[in-house]
Tab-separated table of C-alpha atoms in Angstrom:
chain	number	residue	atom	x	y	z
A	1	UNK	CA	102.603	-170.431	-35.055
A	2	UNK	CA	103.420	-166.718	-35.281
A	3	UNK	CA	100.970	-164.385	-37.012
A	4	UNK	CA	101.832	-163.365	-40.545
A	5	UNK	CA	101.898	-159.611	-40.982
A	6	UNK	CA	100.337	-158.598	-44.206
A	7	UNK	CA	102.002	-155.675	-45.959
A	8	UNK	CA	99.539	-152.852	-46.689
A	9	UNK	CA	98.521	-152.563	-50.296
A	10	UNK	CA	100.411	-149.759	-52.113
A	11	UNK	CA	98.256	-146.667	-52.608
A	12	UNK	CA	98.355	-144.101	-55.355
A	13	UNK	CA	99.064	-140.549	-54.311
A	14	UNK	CA	96.634	-138.149	-56.005
A	15	UNK	CA	95.853	-134.492	-55.289
A	16	UNK	CA	92.331	-133.264	-54.639
A	17	UNK	CA	90.747	-131.773	-57.788
A	18	UNK	CA	89.497	-128.255	-57.908
A	19	UNK	CA	85.807	-127.857	-58.810
A	20	UNK	CA	85.541	-127.555	-62.599
A	21	UNK	CA	83.189	-128.830	-65.249
A	22	UNK	CA	85.110	-131.629	-66.977
A	23	UNK	CA	85.904	-133.968	-64.094
A	24	UNK	CA	86.736	-136.896	-66.352
A	25	UNK	CA	89.627	-135.102	-68.044
A	26	UNK	CA	90.879	-133.728	-64.693
A	27	UNK	CA	90.757	-137.191	-63.114
A	28	UNK	CA	92.473	-138.749	-66.159
A	29	UNK	CA	95.308	-136.169	-66.031
A	30	UNK	CA	95.742	-136.522	-62.263
A	31	UNK	CA	95.770	-140.303	-62.334
A	32	UNK	CA	98.190	-140.429	-65.272
A	33	UNK	CA	100.555	-138.080	-63.480
A	34	UNK	CA	100.353	-140.176	-60.309
A	35	UNK	CA	101.025	-143.437	-62.157
A	36	UNK	CA	103.934	-141.860	-63.976
A	37	UNK	CA	105.459	-140.755	-60.708
A	38	UNK	CA	105.279	-144.229	-59.130
A	39	UNK	CA	108.087	-146.748	-59.106
A	40	UNK	CA	105.886	-149.544	-60.475
A	41	UNK	CA	108.714	-152.051	-60.906
A	42	UNK	CA	110.348	-151.706	-57.452
A	43	UNK	CA	107.920	-153.955	-55.577
A	44	UNK	CA	106.858	-157.569	-56.020
A	45	UNK	CA	103.142	-157.026	-55.453
A	46	UNK	CA	100.749	-155.615	-58.013
A	47	UNK	CA	99.359	-152.108	-57.506
A	48	UNK	CA	95.594	-152.197	-57.242
A	49	UNK	CA	93.594	-148.939	-57.706
A	50	UNK	CA	90.703	-148.439	-55.312
A	51	UNK	CA	87.839	-146.484	-56.875
A	52	UNK	CA	86.459	-145.406	-53.497
A	53	UNK	CA	89.800	-144.114	-52.235
A	54	UNK	CA	90.494	-142.318	-55.471
A	55	UNK	CA	87.048	-140.747	-55.444
A	56	UNK	CA	87.600	-139.461	-51.927
A	57	UNK	CA	91.163	-138.356	-52.628
A	58	UNK	CA	90.265	-136.451	-55.798
A	59	UNK	CA	87.076	-135.069	-54.327
A	60	UNK	CA	84.826	-136.293	-57.178
A	61	UNK	CA	82.191	-138.985	-57.680
A	62	UNK	CA	83.150	-142.454	-58.968
A	63	UNK	CA	81.682	-141.736	-62.420
A	64	UNK	CA	84.565	-139.582	-63.696
A	65	UNK	CA	87.022	-141.993	-62.045
A	66	UNK	CA	85.588	-144.875	-64.043
A	67	UNK	CA	85.592	-142.800	-67.253
A	68	UNK	CA	89.232	-141.815	-66.616
A	69	UNK	CA	90.128	-145.479	-65.992
A	70	UNK	CA	88.625	-146.416	-69.349
A	71	UNK	CA	90.944	-143.939	-71.117
A	72	UNK	CA	93.960	-145.123	-69.093
A	73	UNK	CA	93.146	-148.749	-69.999
A	74	UNK	CA	92.914	-147.851	-73.692
A	75	UNK	CA	96.395	-146.347	-73.400
A	76	UNK	CA	97.811	-149.412	-71.654
A	77	UNK	CA	98.420	-147.908	-68.153
A	78	UNK	CA	95.829	-149.920	-66.257
A	79	UNK	CA	94.120	-153.303	-66.674
A	80	UNK	CA	90.724	-154.462	-65.424
A	81	UNK	CA	90.582	-157.958	-64.019
A	82	UNK	CA	87.081	-159.410	-63.526
A	83	UNK	CA	86.163	-159.798	-59.858
A	84	UNK	CA	89.575	-158.542	-58.770
A	85	UNK	CA	89.655	-154.853	-59.701
A	86	UNK	CA	91.801	-152.420	-61.654
A	87	UNK	CA	95.600	-152.699	-61.593
A	88	UNK	CA	98.541	-150.625	-62.829
A	89	UNK	CA	100.071	-152.355	-65.827
A	90	UNK	CA	103.607	-153.679	-65.433
A	91	UNK	CA	105.196	-154.832	-68.665
A	92	UNK	CA	106.541	-158.408	-68.967
A	93	UNK	CA	110.130	-159.007	-69.983
A	94	UNK	CA	108.973	-159.782	-73.540
A	95	UNK	CA	106.938	-156.600	-73.676
A	96	UNK	CA	109.870	-154.583	-72.376
A	97	UNK	CA	112.166	-155.988	-75.060
A	98	UNK	CA	109.547	-155.151	-77.697
A	99	UNK	CA	109.247	-151.602	-76.357
A	100	UNK	CA	113.006	-151.185	-76.524
A	101	UNK	CA	113.094	-152.501	-80.105
A	102	UNK	CA	110.439	-149.947	-81.118
A	103	UNK	CA	112.148	-147.135	-79.181
A	104	UNK	CA	115.489	-147.949	-80.776
A	105	UNK	CA	114.013	-147.617	-84.234
A	106	UNK	CA	112.084	-144.416	-83.430
A	107	UNK	CA	115.033	-142.769	-81.650
A	108	UNK	CA	117.364	-143.684	-84.550
A	109	UNK	CA	115.096	-141.808	-86.941
A	110	UNK	CA	114.716	-138.907	-84.459
A	111	UNK	CA	118.507	-138.623	-84.112
A	112	UNK	CA	118.966	-138.465	-87.864
A	113	UNK	CA	116.414	-135.737	-88.177
A	114	UNK	CA	117.886	-133.886	-85.159
A	115	UNK	CA	121.295	-133.804	-86.797
A	116	UNK	CA	119.714	-131.936	-89.697
A	117	UNK	CA	117.177	-129.752	-87.838
A	118	UNK	CA	118.359	-129.060	-84.296
A	119	UNK	CA	119.579	-125.547	-83.461
A	120	UNK	CA	122.999	-124.960	-82.053
A	121	UNK	CA	121.355	-123.790	-78.829
A	122	UNK	CA	119.439	-127.085	-78.503
A	123	UNK	CA	122.621	-129.116	-78.880
A	124	UNK	CA	124.467	-126.900	-76.443
A	125	UNK	CA	121.728	-127.516	-73.878
A	126	UNK	CA	122.146	-131.290	-74.339
A	127	UNK	CA	125.847	-130.898	-73.655
A	128	UNK	CA	125.155	-128.942	-70.511
A	129	UNK	CA	122.782	-131.608	-69.338
A	130	UNK	CA	125.378	-134.335	-69.689
A	131	UNK	CA	128.319	-132.268	-68.490
A	132	UNK	CA	126.565	-131.941	-65.130
A	133	UNK	CA	127.067	-135.683	-64.579
A	134	UNK	CA	130.757	-135.886	-65.510
A	135	UNK	CA	133.205	-135.995	-62.641
A	136	UNK	CA	136.568	-134.147	-62.729
A	137	UNK	CA	139.567	-135.658	-64.400
A	138	UNK	CA	137.524	-137.569	-66.945
A	139	UNK	CA	135.859	-139.899	-64.436
A	140	UNK	CA	132.248	-140.372	-65.476
A	141	UNK	CA	129.508	-140.178	-62.866
A	142	UNK	CA	129.928	-137.486	-60.240
A	143	UNK	CA	127.931	-136.508	-57.209
A	144	UNK	CA	124.677	-136.171	-59.106
A	145	UNK	CA	124.674	-139.799	-60.338
A	146	UNK	CA	121.546	-140.503	-58.288
A	147	UNK	CA	119.666	-138.027	-60.466
A	148	UNK	CA	121.012	-139.413	-63.707
A	149	UNK	CA	118.028	-141.725	-64.388
A	150	UNK	CA	115.687	-138.760	-64.899
A	151	UNK	CA	118.384	-136.840	-66.891
A	152	UNK	CA	118.778	-139.850	-69.155
A	153	UNK	CA	115.104	-139.867	-70.006
A	154	UNK	CA	115.229	-136.101	-70.483
A	155	UNK	CA	118.117	-136.568	-72.929
A	156	UNK	CA	116.164	-138.991	-75.105
A	157	UNK	CA	113.047	-136.872	-74.943
A	158	UNK	CA	115.087	-133.906	-76.076
A	159	UNK	CA	116.383	-135.868	-79.103
A	160	UNK	CA	112.779	-136.705	-80.029
A	161	UNK	CA	111.798	-133.070	-79.708
A	162	UNK	CA	114.805	-131.872	-81.685
A	163	UNK	CA	113.709	-134.031	-84.604
A	164	UNK	CA	110.935	-131.632	-85.233
A	165	UNK	CA	108.513	-134.489	-85.951
A	166	UNK	CA	105.336	-134.213	-83.905
A	167	UNK	CA	104.211	-137.732	-84.720
A	168	UNK	CA	107.433	-139.171	-83.245
A	169	UNK	CA	106.828	-137.264	-80.040
A	170	UNK	CA	103.233	-138.580	-79.832
A	171	UNK	CA	104.290	-142.188	-80.557
A	172	UNK	CA	106.946	-142.220	-77.850
A	173	UNK	CA	105.156	-140.273	-75.100
A	174	UNK	CA	103.554	-143.271	-73.356
A	175	UNK	CA	106.617	-145.509	-73.970
A	176	UNK	CA	108.773	-143.114	-72.025
A	177	UNK	CA	106.614	-143.556	-68.917
A	178	UNK	CA	107.513	-147.262	-68.737
A	179	UNK	CA	111.075	-146.570	-69.782
A	180	UNK	CA	111.501	-144.141	-66.887
A	181	UNK	CA	110.282	-146.711	-64.363
A	182	UNK	CA	112.552	-149.498	-65.702
A	183	UNK	CA	115.538	-147.212	-66.068
A	184	UNK	CA	115.447	-146.208	-62.371
A	185	UNK	CA	116.153	-149.852	-61.509
A	186	UNK	CA	118.775	-150.618	-64.135
A	187	UNK	CA	120.802	-147.438	-64.140
A	188	UNK	CA	123.104	-148.487	-61.303
A	189	UNK	CA	123.661	-152.013	-62.634
A	190	UNK	CA	126.972	-153.022	-64.263
A	191	UNK	CA	128.347	-149.501	-64.393
A	192	UNK	CA	125.570	-148.721	-66.843
A	193	UNK	CA	125.229	-145.015	-65.950
A	194	UNK	CA	128.940	-144.314	-66.681
A	195	UNK	CA	128.780	-146.124	-69.993
A	196	UNK	CA	125.541	-144.334	-70.819
A	197	UNK	CA	127.098	-140.929	-70.233
A	198	UNK	CA	129.973	-141.772	-72.601
A	199	UNK	CA	127.546	-142.906	-75.234
A	200	UNK	CA	125.473	-139.731	-74.854
A	201	UNK	CA	128.592	-137.532	-75.214
A	202	UNK	CA	129.385	-139.290	-78.490
A	203	UNK	CA	125.834	-138.625	-79.728
A	204	UNK	CA	126.201	-134.955	-78.841
A	205	UNK	CA	129.512	-134.773	-80.697
A	206	UNK	CA	127.892	-136.317	-83.734
A	207	UNK	CA	125.036	-133.802	-83.547
A	208	UNK	CA	127.554	-130.948	-83.297
A	209	UNK	CA	129.171	-132.287	-86.492
A	210	UNK	CA	125.747	-132.591	-88.099
A	211	UNK	CA	126.712	-136.213	-88.827
A	212	UNK	CA	123.546	-138.374	-88.744
A	213	UNK	CA	125.547	-141.507	-89.515
A	214	UNK	CA	128.038	-141.054	-86.689
A	215	UNK	CA	130.736	-142.305	-89.036
A	216	UNK	CA	133.402	-142.240	-86.373
A	217	UNK	CA	131.343	-144.106	-83.832
A	218	UNK	CA	129.016	-146.509	-85.594
A	219	UNK	CA	125.216	-146.349	-85.910
A	220	UNK	CA	122.816	-144.563	-83.568
A	221	UNK	CA	122.143	-146.878	-80.565
A	222	UNK	CA	119.999	-145.347	-77.772
A	223	UNK	CA	121.123	-146.011	-74.241
A	224	UNK	CA	117.733	-147.491	-73.543
A	225	UNK	CA	118.905	-150.596	-75.370
A	226	UNK	CA	120.760	-151.550	-72.153
A	227	UNK	CA	117.432	-152.418	-70.546
A	228	UNK	CA	117.126	-155.792	-72.221
A	229	UNK	CA	118.517	-157.527	-69.115
A	230	UNK	CA	115.408	-156.540	-67.112
A	231	UNK	CA	112.961	-158.978	-65.589
């Protein structure tokens, strides 16, 4: 019977910390950046975090690592499992649908506020962001389609920022981290990117008209709503 080759456990890529006084905060920031950068939904196995490796990689003792993990667990990024260790949290399908429902409501409010408060320069920058992904002759997509997933998240974050509501930005900050990971998988499915670009251009046009109701195109519906077909 042939030997079964075990796949190596995924590791988290973290930079070594410079010597400073507040190691907990530094470790927390470094781990959160590393988790945010990972494609946590592109592999079947769970991602386990090894305290010893993280301690060696960051160049600090395990105490600030544990303190940082406590903060990350409170924010929903990691989960401790007794006798098994600490794992990066991956949302279930139900949790993803709930996140999208909340994001849709928050983005709808942000878009209404942005239509009233955004500067012309802010809206022009949104148009430049989306124009970069439109191919010649009206064909949506273009050579930079592979980069569109990040641009899509940037678009929605910009809408939140343009609302001028700090609380909205704070409420959506951690949601965007999971949205980004999920969107990287779904963006190429069912011509979703092309349809998303068209939807975004309609939102931009409504912002330019200062029309929070989008009377010519229906209610505000964020492109993130297309994620409901996820696992």
